[in-house]
């Protein structure tokens, strides 16, 4: 029997095949439940599509795509006030404002696709590439020319699967690492973790905890998230706008939709001072992994109370208590995450510009425009 590979593009989670979640079992971020969150509360400049990959009539692969229209952003980030940022913003607006990704730009890690073990990996990837071309046509009909296509985030060993002609024009690149925290088997309580730290980092822990005295931490229900929505959004924006570069901003209802859809798999922790919400962080349960998600805080109180560091310790304490194996701390704030015990995992992506001239020099443009992060890895444990 001849084997035929094909794809189907879906614009709504309600259209997905019934057995979709059988392939999404390895990650919550490709499940129907999560994809419906993207559909209902994606950033305003992001359009999501979901891709089914078939061998004959059998679903053998699932993927998520995101189209980003950077023209709809007022700001890419306000932290770096320099000529390079000015040039970068002009370049992105004019030559890279329409980006089509296979992957999820709101997360760190390989959340782009899952293939069945029985599927032929090269044939599935070839079919995925065909679906990218079809998506480009969909946006072209809407009057949106895709400038750049990309795939993210992969560990180095995963890159070998893309060594096929269809992906030859794609530039392989590396950005900030994913910060990964491994929970040790012999840790049963947060105190076990603290005992494993060297004196310098035990002192850091004690100092941070002392600074946070007087703050009240509380897990918020859906109703409480909705009630606090304005404050939550202000705290989120404060942190988001201070980043060196942004490709999106979340909508106001994002966290409420998340909680409504994922329920106990989405945790929202508020930090209060004198009854006022002054910070929050969010966590997503993903099998044996605990993924950190977006957070927000009042910067003046954050510094005084060492709030961000305390949030990291709280996440570690929760992961130990609930016996998660790994915390995905993601990108940003690399050094402080390193100081609590997270280690860097190098991540790679691939991209291709539609303009042949720009694509041939993409390596130069990327390294010139990518915000550089210089940091020192810390080693907080005694052994």
mmCIF file of C-alpha atoms in Angstrom:
data_model
loop_
_atom_site.group_PDB
_atom_site.id
_atom_site.type_symbol
_atom_site.label_atom_id
_atom_site.label_comp_id
_atom_site.label_asym_id
_atom_site.label_seq_id
_atom_site.Cartn_x
_atom_site.Cartn_y
_atom_site.Cartn_z
ATOM 1 C CA UNK A 1 0.000 0.000 0.000
ATOM 2 C CA UNK A 2 1.329 3.443 -0.899
ATOM 3 C CA UNK A 3 1.864 5.739 2.051
ATOM 4 C CA UNK A 4 0.571 9.275 1.571
ATOM 5 C CA UNK A 5 1.380 12.123 3.920
ATOM 6 C CA UNK A 6 -0.901 15.154 4.115
ATOM 7 C CA UNK A 7 -1.698 18.089 6.396
ATOM 8 C CA UNK A 8 -4.787 19.857 7.633
ATOM 9 C CA UNK A 9 -4.770 23.427 8.973
ATOM 10 C CA UNK A 10 -7.258 24.371 11.705
ATOM 11 C CA UNK A 11 -8.084 27.889 12.897
ATOM 12 C CA UNK A 12 -10.035 26.748 15.959
ATOM 13 C CA UNK A 13 -9.411 24.171 18.686
ATOM 14 C CA UNK A 14 -13.029 23.044 18.256
ATOM 15 C CA UNK A 15 -12.134 21.745 14.763
ATOM 16 C CA UNK A 16 -9.318 19.450 15.953
ATOM 17 C CA UNK A 17 -9.609 15.666 15.434
ATOM 18 C CA UNK A 18 -11.036 13.729 18.360
ATOM 19 C CA UNK A 19 -7.803 11.829 18.957
ATOM 20 C CA UNK A 20 -5.615 14.977 18.922
ATOM 21 C CA UNK A 21 -4.811 14.716 22.657
ATOM 22 C CA UNK A 22 -3.483 11.179 22.222
ATOM 23 C CA UNK A 23 -0.427 12.762 20.588
ATOM 24 C CA UNK A 24 -0.365 15.701 23.016
ATOM 25 C CA UNK A 25 0.095 13.414 26.015
ATOM 26 C CA UNK A 26 3.785 14.410 26.348
ATOM 27 C CA UNK A 27 3.049 18.140 26.720
ATOM 28 C CA UNK A 28 0.074 20.165 27.905
ATOM 29 C CA UNK A 29 1.126 22.941 25.486
ATOM 30 C CA UNK A 30 -0.179 21.074 22.445
ATOM 31 C CA UNK A 31 -3.371 19.812 24.098
ATOM 32 C CA UNK A 32 -6.805 20.920 22.900
ATOM 33 C CA UNK A 33 -7.371 22.621 26.266
ATOM 34 C CA UNK A 34 -4.259 24.760 25.997
ATOM 35 C CA UNK A 35 -4.718 25.541 22.292
ATOM 36 C CA UNK A 36 -8.201 26.856 23.024
ATOM 37 C CA UNK A 37 -6.538 29.327 25.431
ATOM 38 C CA UNK A 38 -4.373 30.575 22.570
ATOM 39 C CA UNK A 39 -7.466 30.887 20.430
ATOM 40 C CA UNK A 40 -9.410 32.887 23.054
ATOM 41 C CA UNK A 41 -6.693 35.047 24.604
ATOM 42 C CA UNK A 42 -3.690 35.279 22.297
ATOM 43 C CA UNK A 43 -1.955 38.675 22.068
ATOM 44 C CA UNK A 44 -3.699 41.105 19.702
ATOM 45 C CA UNK A 45 -0.865 40.912 17.157
ATOM 46 C CA UNK A 46 -0.789 37.090 17.094
ATOM 47 C CA UNK A 47 -2.841 34.697 14.920
ATOM 48 C CA UNK A 48 -2.687 31.004 15.797
ATOM 49 C CA UNK A 49 -3.276 27.967 13.615
ATOM 50 C CA UNK A 50 -3.063 24.297 14.517
ATOM 51 C CA UNK A 51 -1.686 21.708 12.101
ATOM 52 C CA UNK A 52 -2.619 18.041 11.855
ATOM 53 C CA UNK A 53 -0.171 15.812 9.967
ATOM 54 C CA UNK A 54 -1.559 12.570 8.527
ATOM 55 C CA UNK A 55 -0.158 9.310 7.216
ATOM 56 C CA UNK A 56 -2.975 8.168 4.947
ATOM 57 C CA UNK A 57 -5.960 8.763 7.264
ATOM 58 C CA UNK A 58 -4.033 8.427 10.548
ATOM 59 C CA UNK A 59 -3.032 11.465 12.613
ATOM 60 C CA UNK A 60 0.747 11.105 13.139
ATOM 61 C CA UNK A 61 1.781 14.654 13.995
ATOM 62 C CA UNK A 62 0.429 17.816 15.607
ATOM 63 C CA UNK A 63 1.901 21.309 15.518
ATOM 64 C CA UNK A 64 1.108 24.911 16.422
ATOM 65 C CA UNK A 65 1.858 27.979 14.292
ATOM 66 C CA UNK A 66 1.822 31.638 15.269
ATOM 67 C CA UNK A 67 1.762 34.615 12.928
ATOM 68 C CA UNK A 68 3.133 37.775 14.557
ATOM 69 C CA UNK A 69 2.379 41.227 13.154
ATOM 70 C CA UNK A 70 4.958 43.504 14.765
ATOM 71 C CA UNK A 71 3.390 46.564 13.113
ATOM 72 C CA UNK A 72 0.607 46.352 15.702
ATOM 73 C CA UNK A 73 3.038 46.899 18.599
ATOM 74 C CA UNK A 74 3.507 50.388 20.007
ATOM 75 C CA UNK A 75 6.820 49.341 21.554
ATOM 76 C CA UNK A 76 9.288 46.462 21.269
ATOM 77 C CA UNK A 77 10.564 47.179 24.800
ATOM 78 C CA UNK A 78 11.762 50.297 26.591
ATOM 79 C CA UNK A 79 14.835 49.110 28.466
ATOM 80 C CA UNK A 80 17.626 49.724 25.974
ATOM 81 C CA UNK A 81 17.798 53.369 24.877
ATOM 82 C CA UNK A 82 20.535 53.250 22.273
ATOM 83 C CA UNK A 83 21.182 53.634 18.555
ATOM 84 C CA UNK A 84 21.243 49.860 18.040
ATOM 85 C CA UNK A 85 17.728 49.596 19.510
ATOM 86 C CA UNK A 86 16.574 52.432 17.252
ATOM 87 C CA UNK A 87 18.025 50.716 14.152
ATOM 88 C CA UNK A 88 16.670 47.337 15.272
ATOM 89 C CA UNK A 89 13.155 48.747 15.622
ATOM 90 C CA UNK A 90 13.273 50.290 12.128
ATOM 91 C CA UNK A 91 14.546 47.032 10.602
ATOM 92 C CA UNK A 92 11.889 44.949 12.321
ATOM 93 C CA UNK A 93 9.093 47.324 11.357
ATOM 94 C CA UNK A 94 10.098 47.440 7.689
ATOM 95 C CA UNK A 95 11.650 44.095 6.858
ATOM 96 C CA UNK A 96 10.644 41.590 9.565
ATOM 97 C CA UNK A 97 7.267 42.776 10.813
ATOM 98 C CA UNK A 98 5.359 39.678 9.614
ATOM 99 C CA UNK A 99 6.781 36.527 11.198
ATOM 100 C CA UNK A 100 5.366 33.018 10.852
ATOM 101 C CA UNK A 101 6.535 30.623 13.548
ATOM 102 C CA UNK A 102 6.175 26.911 14.031
ATOM 103 C CA UNK A 103 6.329 26.959 17.782
ATOM 104 C CA UNK A 104 5.065 29.044 20.664
ATOM 105 C CA UNK A 105 6.509 32.490 21.233
ATOM 106 C CA UNK A 106 4.893 32.817 24.674
ATOM 107 C CA UNK A 107 6.855 29.802 26.001
ATOM 108 C CA UNK A 108 10.427 28.526 26.151
ATOM 109 C CA UNK A 109 11.184 24.983 25.006
ATOM 110 C CA UNK A 110 10.168 22.571 22.272
ATOM 111 C CA UNK A 111 6.438 23.210 22.134
ATOM 112 C CA UNK A 112 6.301 23.369 18.326
ATOM 113 C CA UNK A 113 5.203 19.847 17.435
ATOM 114 C CA UNK A 114 4.875 16.203 18.440
ATOM 115 C CA UNK A 115 5.206 13.304 16.012
ATOM 116 C CA UNK A 116 4.060 9.729 16.490
ATOM 117 C CA UNK A 117 6.861 7.195 17.055
ATOM 118 C CA UNK A 118 5.484 5.208 14.107
ATOM 119 C CA UNK A 119 5.676 8.118 11.665
ATOM 120 C CA UNK A 120 8.568 8.587 9.249
ATOM 121 C CA UNK A 121 10.258 11.716 10.715
ATOM 122 C CA UNK A 122 11.606 13.061 7.410
ATOM 123 C CA UNK A 123 8.252 12.661 5.627
ATOM 124 C CA UNK A 124 6.412 14.334 8.495
ATOM 125 C CA UNK A 125 8.836 17.275 8.451
ATOM 126 C CA UNK A 126 8.480 17.614 4.676
ATOM 127 C CA UNK A 127 4.704 17.712 5.139
ATOM 128 C CA UNK A 128 5.049 20.277 7.928
ATOM 129 C CA UNK A 129 7.081 22.445 5.542
ATOM 130 C CA UNK A 130 4.257 22.190 2.972
ATOM 131 C CA UNK A 131 1.806 23.390 5.613
ATOM 132 C CA UNK A 132 4.036 26.439 6.211
ATOM 133 C CA UNK A 133 3.790 27.323 2.504
ATOM 134 C CA UNK A 134 0.003 26.912 2.704
ATOM 135 C CA UNK A 135 -0.141 29.204 5.740
ATOM 136 C CA UNK A 136 1.853 31.836 3.853
ATOM 137 C CA UNK A 137 -0.802 31.706 1.120
ATOM 138 C CA UNK A 138 -3.592 32.071 3.708
ATOM 139 C CA UNK A 139 -1.992 35.267 5.035
ATOM 140 C CA UNK A 140 -1.202 36.535 1.541
ATOM 141 C CA UNK A 141 -4.919 36.360 0.718
ATOM 142 C CA UNK A 142 -5.527 38.497 3.822
ATOM 143 C CA UNK A 143 -3.072 41.086 2.456
ATOM 144 C CA UNK A 144 -0.270 40.095 4.861
ATOM 145 C CA UNK A 145 3.001 39.090 3.238
ATOM 146 C CA UNK A 146 5.084 36.826 5.500
ATOM 147 C CA UNK A 147 8.607 38.264 5.710
ATOM 148 C CA UNK A 148 10.186 35.558 7.798
ATOM 149 C CA UNK A 149 9.488 31.946 8.762
ATOM 150 C CA UNK A 150 10.973 30.284 11.833
ATOM 151 C CA UNK A 151 10.902 27.283 14.135
ATOM 152 C CA UNK A 152 11.700 27.292 17.883
ATOM 153 C CA UNK A 153 13.014 26.044 20.491
ATOM 154 C CA UNK A 154 15.179 22.945 20.083
ATOM 155 C CA UNK A 155 18.037 21.316 21.970
ATOM 156 C CA UNK A 156 21.171 20.733 19.922
ATOM 157 C CA UNK A 157 20.580 16.978 19.333
ATOM 158 C CA UNK A 158 17.134 17.757 17.864
ATOM 159 C CA UNK A 159 18.622 19.919 15.095
ATOM 160 C CA UNK A 160 19.890 16.895 13.139
ATOM 161 C CA UNK A 161 16.340 15.984 12.107
ATOM 162 C CA UNK A 162 16.189 19.199 10.045
ATOM 163 C CA UNK A 163 19.180 18.231 7.898
ATOM 164 C CA UNK A 164 17.020 17.753 4.820
ATOM 165 C CA UNK A 165 16.886 19.930 1.662
ATOM 166 C CA UNK A 166 13.579 21.558 2.680
ATOM 167 C CA UNK A 167 15.301 23.287 5.616
ATOM 168 C CA UNK A 168 18.681 24.062 4.000
ATOM 169 C CA UNK A 169 17.945 27.790 3.474
ATOM 170 C CA UNK A 170 17.113 28.187 7.187
ATOM 171 C CA UNK A 171 19.670 29.876 9.449
ATOM 172 C CA UNK A 172 20.361 27.960 12.663
ATOM 173 C CA UNK A 173 20.703 30.362 15.575
ATOM 174 C CA UNK A 174 20.977 30.332 19.344
ATOM 175 C CA UNK A 175 19.543 32.885 21.767
ATOM 176 C CA UNK A 176 19.381 33.042 25.558
ATOM 177 C CA UNK A 177 19.357 29.611 27.208
ATOM 178 C CA UNK A 178 16.429 27.966 28.932
ATOM 179 C CA UNK A 179 17.114 27.923 32.686
ATOM 180 C CA UNK A 180 16.341 24.463 34.057
ATOM 181 C CA UNK A 181 16.092 23.555 37.750
ATOM 182 C CA UNK A 182 16.414 19.859 38.662
ATOM 183 C CA UNK A 183 14.742 18.772 41.900
ATOM 184 C CA UNK A 184 16.971 16.256 43.681
ATOM 185 C CA UNK A 185 15.481 12.927 44.742
ATOM 186 C CA UNK A 186 16.530 13.353 48.380
ATOM 187 C CA UNK A 187 14.764 16.718 48.778
ATOM 188 C CA UNK A 188 11.436 16.253 50.535
ATOM 189 C CA UNK A 189 11.027 19.790 51.917
ATOM 190 C CA UNK A 190 12.248 23.301 51.157
ATOM 191 C CA UNK A 191 14.584 22.959 54.167
ATOM 192 C CA UNK A 192 16.370 20.083 52.385
ATOM 193 C CA UNK A 193 17.037 22.407 49.453
ATOM 194 C CA UNK A 194 18.352 25.170 51.749
ATOM 195 C CA UNK A 195 20.638 22.657 53.497
ATOM 196 C CA UNK A 196 22.194 21.748 50.124
ATOM 197 C CA UNK A 197 23.219 25.374 49.459
ATOM 198 C CA UNK A 198 26.689 26.680 50.243
ATOM 199 C CA UNK A 199 26.928 29.231 53.075
ATOM 200 C CA UNK A 200 26.937 32.241 50.718
ATOM 201 C CA UNK A 201 23.667 31.172 49.072
ATOM 202 C CA UNK A 202 22.071 30.033 52.335
ATOM 203 C CA UNK A 203 22.722 33.552 53.584
ATOM 204 C CA UNK A 204 21.131 34.935 50.393
ATOM 205 C CA UNK A 205 18.071 32.752 51.062
ATOM 206 C CA UNK A 206 17.797 33.902 54.698
ATOM 207 C CA UNK A 207 18.237 37.561 53.733
ATOM 208 C CA UNK A 208 15.543 37.352 51.060
ATOM 209 C CA UNK A 209 13.080 35.601 53.363
ATOM 210 C CA UNK A 210 13.681 38.192 56.092
ATOM 211 C CA UNK A 211 13.107 41.055 53.638
ATOM 212 C CA UNK A 212 9.744 39.569 52.592
ATOM 213 C CA UNK A 213 8.363 39.430 56.126
ATOM 214 C CA UNK A 214 4.990 41.155 56.212
ATOM 215 C CA UNK A 215 4.022 40.073 52.701
ATOM 216 C CA UNK A 216 1.098 37.688 52.334
ATOM 217 C CA UNK A 217 1.201 35.102 49.542
ATOM 218 C CA UNK A 218 -2.099 33.654 48.353
ATOM 219 C CA UNK A 219 -3.254 31.408 45.515
ATOM 220 C CA UNK A 220 -6.000 33.244 43.628
ATOM 221 C CA UNK A 221 -9.182 31.647 42.328
ATOM 222 C CA UNK A 222 -10.707 32.462 38.938
ATOM 223 C CA UNK A 223 -13.114 34.930 40.576
ATOM 224 C CA UNK A 224 -10.263 36.686 42.400
ATOM 225 C CA UNK A 225 -8.185 36.895 39.197
ATOM 226 C CA UNK A 226 -11.139 38.538 37.427
ATOM 227 C CA UNK A 227 -11.692 40.962 40.343
ATOM 228 C CA UNK A 228 -8.012 41.987 40.348
ATOM 229 C CA UNK A 229 -7.689 42.051 36.542
ATOM 230 C CA UNK A 230 -6.783 45.755 36.200
ATOM 231 C CA UNK A 231 -4.107 45.616 38.914
ATOM 232 C CA UNK A 232 -2.730 42.325 37.560
ATOM 233 C CA UNK A 233 -2.416 43.803 34.079
ATOM 234 C CA UNK A 234 -0.623 46.928 35.325
ATOM 235 C CA UNK A 235 1.876 44.756 37.236
ATOM 236 C CA UNK A 236 2.402 42.514 34.188
ATOM 237 C CA UNK A 237 2.922 45.493 31.838
ATOM 238 C CA UNK A 238 5.419 47.072 34.224
ATOM 239 C CA UNK A 239 7.671 44.018 33.901
ATOM 240 C CA UNK A 240 6.964 43.325 30.211
ATOM 241 C CA UNK A 241 7.786 46.861 29.066
ATOM 242 C CA UNK A 242 11.116 46.829 30.901
ATOM 243 C CA UNK A 243 12.290 43.852 28.798
ATOM 244 C CA UNK A 244 14.917 44.617 26.116
ATOM 245 C CA UNK A 245 12.707 43.286 23.319
ATOM 246 C CA UNK A 246 9.078 42.178 22.970
ATOM 247 C CA UNK A 247 7.195 40.632 20.077
ATOM 248 C CA UNK A 248 3.807 40.693 21.830
ATOM 249 C CA UNK A 249 1.873 41.858 24.886
ATOM 250 C CA UNK A 250 -0.742 39.671 26.532
ATOM 251 C CA UNK A 251 -4.383 40.795 26.541
ATOM 252 C CA UNK A 252 -6.044 41.732 29.820
ATOM 253 C CA UNK A 253 -8.189 38.584 30.032
ATOM 254 C CA UNK A 254 -5.278 36.183 29.450
ATOM 255 C CA UNK A 255 -4.830 34.894 33.004
ATOM 256 C CA UNK A 256 -8.576 34.530 33.622
ATOM 257 C CA UNK A 257 -8.965 32.445 30.432
ATOM 258 C CA UNK A 258 -5.952 30.369 31.478
ATOM 259 C CA UNK A 259 -7.433 29.627 34.906
ATOM 260 C CA UNK A 260 -10.889 28.880 33.511
ATOM 261 C CA UNK A 261 -9.486 26.457 30.946
ATOM 262 C CA UNK A 262 -6.690 24.669 32.839
ATOM 263 C CA UNK A 263 -8.125 25.006 36.364
ATOM 264 C CA UNK A 264 -5.871 23.186 38.875
ATOM 265 C CA UNK A 265 -3.090 22.845 36.259
ATOM 266 C CA UNK A 266 -2.662 26.642 36.269
ATOM 267 C CA UNK A 267 -1.553 28.285 39.511
ATOM 268 C CA UNK A 268 -1.799 32.024 40.100
ATOM 269 C CA UNK A 269 -0.055 33.341 43.239
ATOM 270 C CA UNK A 270 -0.643 36.885 44.422
ATOM 271 C CA UNK A 271 1.639 38.733 46.840
ATOM 272 C CA UNK A 272 -0.070 41.302 49.063
ATOM 273 C CA UNK A 273 1.152 44.108 51.293
ATOM 274 C CA UNK A 274 -1.440 45.607 53.627
ATOM 275 C CA UNK A 275 -4.176 43.968 51.549
ATOM 276 C CA UNK A 276 -2.904 45.441 48.256
ATOM 277 C CA UNK A 277 -1.719 43.192 45.397
ATOM 278 C CA UNK A 278 1.894 44.200 44.704
ATOM 279 C CA UNK A 279 3.105 41.199 42.687
ATOM 280 C CA UNK A 280 2.144 37.851 41.188
ATOM 281 C CA UNK A 281 3.609 34.811 39.488
ATOM 282 C CA UNK A 282 2.076 31.933 37.560
ATOM 283 C CA UNK A 283 2.922 28.252 37.171
ATOM 284 C CA UNK A 284 1.715 25.547 34.790
ATOM 285 C CA UNK A 285 1.745 21.855 35.672
ATOM 286 C CA UNK A 286 3.050 19.923 32.682
ATOM 287 C CA UNK A 287 3.487 16.272 33.637
ATOM 288 C CA UNK A 288 6.649 15.968 35.750
ATOM 289 C CA UNK A 289 7.666 19.522 34.743
ATOM 290 C CA UNK A 290 6.575 22.723 36.421
ATOM 291 C CA UNK A 291 6.684 25.560 33.881
ATOM 292 C CA UNK A 292 7.023 29.108 35.130
ATOM 293 C CA UNK A 293 4.852 31.527 33.176
ATOM 294 C CA UNK A 294 4.382 35.304 33.292
ATOM 295 C CA UNK A 295 4.729 37.434 36.402
ATOM 296 C CA UNK A 296 4.381 41.034 37.453
ATOM 297 C CA UNK A 297 5.340 43.320 40.309
ATOM 298 C CA UNK A 298 5.668 46.863 41.585
ATOM 299 C CA UNK A 299 9.360 47.553 41.022
ATOM 300 C CA UNK A 300 9.856 49.805 44.073
ATOM 301 C CA UNK A 301 8.502 47.109 46.400
ATOM 302 C CA UNK A 302 10.254 44.350 44.434
ATOM 303 C CA UNK A 303 13.675 45.793 45.270
ATOM 304 C CA UNK A 304 12.882 46.554 48.883
ATOM 305 C CA UNK A 305 11.355 43.120 49.570
ATOM 306 C CA UNK A 306 13.589 41.086 47.182
ATOM 307 C CA UNK A 307 10.248 39.933 45.797
ATOM 308 C CA UNK A 308 11.494 38.301 42.584
ATOM 309 C CA UNK A 309 14.059 36.194 44.454
ATOM 310 C CA UNK A 310 11.392 35.178 46.979
ATOM 311 C CA UNK A 311 9.113 34.144 44.119
ATOM 312 C CA UNK A 312 11.868 31.844 42.800
ATOM 313 C CA UNK A 313 12.307 30.278 46.240
ATOM 314 C CA UNK A 314 8.533 29.819 46.533
ATOM 315 C CA UNK A 315 8.438 28.055 43.164
ATOM 316 C CA UNK A 316 11.254 25.741 44.251
ATOM 317 C CA UNK A 317 9.485 25.013 47.542
ATOM 318 C CA UNK A 318 6.255 24.163 45.717
ATOM 319 C CA UNK A 319 8.033 21.903 43.211
ATOM 320 C CA UNK A 320 9.748 19.969 46.018
ATOM 321 C CA UNK A 321 6.542 19.646 48.053
ATOM 322 C CA UNK A 322 4.541 18.410 45.044
ATOM 323 C CA UNK A 323 7.405 16.187 43.828
ATOM 324 C CA UNK A 324 7.949 17.687 40.382
ATOM 325 C CA UNK A 325 11.185 16.609 38.720
ATOM 326 C CA UNK A 326 12.034 19.820 36.883
ATOM 327 C CA UNK A 327 11.204 23.525 36.966
ATOM 328 C CA UNK A 328 11.353 25.252 33.577
ATOM 329 C CA UNK A 329 12.488 28.738 34.599
ATOM 330 C CA UNK A 330 12.712 29.852 30.930
ATOM 331 C CA UNK A 331 14.716 32.831 29.705
ATOM 332 C CA UNK A 332 15.471 36.245 31.229
ATOM 333 C CA UNK A 333 17.078 37.044 34.598
ATOM 334 C CA UNK A 334 19.636 34.318 33.931
ATOM 335 C CA UNK A 335 22.053 35.177 36.724
ATOM 336 C CA UNK A 336 19.515 35.357 39.542
ATOM 337 C CA UNK A 337 17.937 32.080 38.386
ATOM 338 C CA UNK A 338 21.415 30.586 38.320
ATOM 339 C CA UNK A 339 21.950 31.786 41.911
ATOM 340 C CA UNK A 340 19.033 29.632 43.129
ATOM 341 C CA UNK A 341 20.328 26.528 41.327
ATOM 342 C CA UNK A 342 19.001 26.636 37.752
ATOM 343 C CA UNK A 343 21.404 25.632 34.988
ATOM 344 C CA UNK A 344 21.425 26.856 31.352
ATOM 345 C CA UNK A 345 20.247 24.630 28.519
ATOM 346 C CA UNK A 346 21.285 26.001 25.130
ATOM 347 C CA UNK A 347 18.334 26.385 22.787
ATOM 348 C CA UNK A 348 18.320 26.718 19.018
ATOM 349 C CA UNK A 349 15.913 28.000 16.432
ATOM 350 C CA UNK A 350 15.805 28.285 12.677
ATOM 351 C CA UNK A 351 14.653 31.113 10.460
ATOM 352 C CA UNK A 352 14.458 32.047 6.817
ATOM 353 C CA UNK A 353 13.735 35.443 5.279
ATOM 354 C CA UNK A 354 11.591 35.658 2.144
ATOM 355 C CA UNK A 355 14.000 38.137 0.571
ATOM 356 C CA UNK A 356 16.925 36.181 -0.944
ATOM 357 C CA UNK A 357 19.427 39.009 -0.366
ATOM 358 C CA UNK A 358 18.440 39.478 3.290
ATOM 359 C CA UNK A 359 18.357 35.708 3.817
ATOM 360 C CA UNK A 360 21.921 35.318 2.510
ATOM 361 C CA UNK A 361 23.069 37.851 5.133
ATOM 362 C CA UNK A 362 20.665 36.812 7.890
ATOM 363 C CA UNK A 363 23.488 35.625 10.142
ATOM 364 C CA UNK A 364 25.038 39.114 10.164
ATOM 365 C CA UNK A 365 21.711 40.901 10.738
ATOM 366 C CA UNK A 366 20.685 38.486 13.476
ATOM 367 C CA UNK A 367 23.903 38.846 15.481
ATOM 368 C CA UNK A 368 23.846 42.616 15.069
ATOM 369 C CA UNK A 369 20.235 43.059 16.105
ATOM 370 C CA UNK A 370 19.817 40.334 18.758
ATOM 371 C CA UNK A 371 20.075 41.929 22.240
ATOM 372 C CA UNK A 372 23.203 40.539 23.886
ATOM 373 C CA UNK A 373 23.067 39.235 27.439
ATOM 374 C CA UNK A 374 26.298 39.052 29.416
ATOM 375 C CA UNK A 375 25.973 37.081 32.625
ATOM 376 C CA UNK A 376 27.943 34.930 35.063
ATOM 377 C CA UNK A 377 26.756 31.448 35.920
ATOM 378 C CA UNK A 378 26.506 30.813 39.669
ATOM 379 C CA UNK A 379 27.071 27.514 41.471
ATOM 380 C CA UNK A 380 25.057 27.709 44.709
ATOM 381 C CA UNK A 381 25.244 24.113 45.895
ATOM 382 C CA UNK A 382 27.899 22.673 48.191
ATOM 383 C CA UNK A 383 28.759 19.807 45.830
#
